């Protein structure tokens, strides 16, 4: 299933694309219904932010090695 494929790439740089947005960062968690990507904040504004996306809304995912 899709979530199992995503789990194989945990802690890798990824770009998650939906019809509404593109999220780039590190894939940090995957459940049966969601994927969470840790995105960097703008320089000077502190740490990172986790963005959770429902799997059903994902059009495709790119991984960067």
Coordinates of N, CA and C in Angstrom, one line a residue:
X1 N 0.8 -1.2 0.0 CA 0.0 0.0 0.0 C 0.9 1.3 0.0
X2 N 0.3 2.4 -0.3 CA 1.0 3.6 -0.5 C 1.7 4.0 0.8
X3 N 1.1 3.9 2.0 CA 1.7 4.3 3.2 C 3.0 3.4 3.5
X4 N 3.0 2.1 3.1 CA 4.1 1.3 3.3 C 5.3 1.8 2.5
X5 N 5.0 2.2 1.2 CA 6.1 2.7 0.4 C 6.7 4.0 1.0
X6 N 5.8 4.8 1.5 CA 6.3 6.1 2.2 C 7.1 5.7 3.4
X7 N 6.7 4.8 4.2 CA 7.5 4.4 5.4 C 8.9 3.9 5.0
X8 N 9.1 3.4 3.9 CA 10.4 3.0 3.4 C 11.4 4.1 3.2
X9 N 10.8 5.4 3.2 CA 11.6 6.6 2.9 C 11.6 7.5 4.1
X10 N 11.3 7.1 5.3 CA 11.3 7.9 6.5 C 12.7 8.5 6.6
X11 N 12.7 9.8 7.1 CA 13.9 10.6 7.3 C 14.7 10.9 6.0
X12 N 14.0 10.9 4.9 CA 14.6 11.3 3.6 C 14.0 12.6 3.2
X13 N 14.8 13.4 2.4 CA 14.2 14.6 1.9 C 13.2 14.3 0.9
X14 N 12.0 15.0 0.9 CA 10.9 14.7 0.1 C 10.2 15.9 -0.3
X15 N 9.5 15.8 -1.4 CA 8.6 16.9 -1.9 C 7.2 16.2 -2.1
X16 N 6.2 16.7 -1.3 CA 4.9 16.1 -1.3 C 4.0 17.1 -2.1
X17 N 3.4 16.6 -3.2 CA 2.6 17.5 -4.0 C 1.1 17.1 -3.9
X18 N 0.3 18.1 -3.6 CA -1.2 17.9 -3.6 C -1.8 18.9 -4.7
X19 N -3.0 18.9 -4.9 CA -3.6 19.8 -5.8 C -3.6 21.3 -5.3
X20 N -3.4 21.4 -4.0 CA -3.4 22.8 -3.4 C -2.0 23.3 -3.1
X21 N -1.0 22.4 -2.9 CA 0.2 22.9 -2.4 C 1.4 21.9 -2.7
X22 N 2.6 22.4 -2.5 CA 3.8 21.6 -2.6 C 4.5 21.8 -1.3
X23 N 4.9 20.7 -0.6 CA 5.5 20.7 0.7 C 6.9 20.1 0.5
X24 N 7.9 20.8 0.9 CA 9.3 20.2 0.8 C 9.9 20.2 2.1
X25 N 10.6 19.0 2.5 CA 11.2 18.9 3.7 C 11.7 17.4 3.9
X26 N 11.6 17.0 5.2 CA 12.0 15.6 5.5 C 10.8 14.9 6.0
X27 N 10.6 13.7 5.4 CA 9.5 12.9 5.8 C 9.7 12.3 7.1
X28 N 8.9 12.6 8.1 CA 9.2 12.2 9.5 C 8.2 11.2 10.1
X29 N 7.0 11.1 9.5 CA 6.1 10.1 10.0 C 5.0 9.8 9.0
X30 N 4.6 8.5 9.1 CA 3.5 8.1 8.2 C 2.6 7.2 9.0
X31 N 1.3 7.5 8.9 CA 0.2 6.6 9.5 C -0.6 6.0 8.4
X32 N -1.7 5.3 8.7 CA -2.6 4.8 7.7 C -3.2 5.8 6.9
X33 N -3.3 7.1 7.4 CA -4.1 8.1 6.7 C -3.3 9.4 6.4
X34 N -2.1 9.5 7.1 CA -1.4 10.8 6.9 C 0.1 10.6 6.7
X35 N 0.7 11.7 6.2 CA 2.2 11.7 6.1 C 2.5 13.1 6.7
X36 N 3.6 13.1 7.5 CA 4.1 14.3 8.1 C 5.5 14.7 7.6
X37 N 5.6 15.9 7.1 CA 6.9 16.4 6.6 C 7.4 17.6 7.5
X38 N 8.6 17.5 7.9 CA 9.2 18.6 8.7 C 9.8 19.6 7.7
X39 N 9.3 20.8 7.7 CA 9.8 21.8 6.8 C 10.6 22.9 7.6
X40 N 11.6 23.4 7.0 CA 12.4 24.4 7.6 C 11.7 25.7 7.6
X41 N 11.9 26.5 8.7 CA 11.3 27.8 8.7 C 12.3 28.8 8.0
X42 N 11.8 30.0 7.7 CA 12.7 31.0 7.1 C 13.9 31.2 8.0
X43 N 15.0 31.5 7.4 CA 16.2 31.8 8.3 C 16.0 32.9 9.3
X44 N 16.4 32.7 10.5 CA 16.2 33.7 11.5 C 14.9 33.6 12.3
X45 N 14.0 32.7 11.9 CA 12.8 32.5 12.6 C 12.6 31.3 13.4
X46 N 13.7 30.7 13.8 CA 13.6 29.5 14.7 C 13.7 28.2 14.0
X47 N 13.2 27.2 14.6 CA 13.3 25.8 14.2 C 12.4 25.4 13.0
X48 N 12.1 24.2 13.0 CA 11.3 23.6 11.9 C 9.8 23.5 12.3
X49 N 9.0 23.2 11.3 CA 7.5 23.0 11.6 C 7.1 21.7 10.9
X50 N 6.3 21.0 11.6 CA 5.7 19.7 11.0 C 4.4 20.0 10.3
X51 N 4.3 19.5 9.0 CA 3.1 19.7 8.2 C 2.6 18.3 8.0
X52 N 1.3 18.1 8.3 CA 0.7 16.8 8.1 C -0.3 16.9 6.9
X53 N -0.2 15.9 6.1 CA -1.0 15.9 4.8 C -1.8 14.5 4.8
X54 N -3.1 14.6 4.5 CA -3.8 13.3 4.3 C -3.4 12.6 3.1
X55 N -3.2 11.3 3.2 CA -2.7 10.5 2.0 C -3.6 10.6 0.8
X56 N -4.9 10.7 1.1 CA -5.8 10.8 -0.1 C -5.7 12.0 -0.9
X57 N -5.0 13.1 -0.3 CA -4.9 14.3 -1.1 C -3.6 14.4 -1.9
X58 N -2.7 13.4 -1.6 CA -1.4 13.5 -2.3 C -1.5 13.0 -3.7
X59 N -1.0 13.9 -4.6 CA -0.9 13.5 -6.1 C 0.3 12.7 -6.3
X60 N 1.5 13.1 -5.8 CA 2.7 12.3 -5.9 C 3.7 12.8 -5.0
X61 N 4.8 12.0 -4.8 CA 5.9 12.4 -3.8 C 7.2 12.1 -4.6
X62 N 8.1 13.1 -4.4 CA 9.5 13.0 -5.0 C 10.4 12.8 -3.8
X63 N 11.4 12.0 -4.0 CA 12.4 11.8 -2.9 C 13.8 12.3 -3.5
X64 N 14.6 12.9 -2.7 CA 15.9 13.5 -3.1 C 17.0 12.7 -2.4
X65 N 17.9 12.1 -3.1 CA 19.0 11.4 -2.5 C 20.3 12.1 -2.7

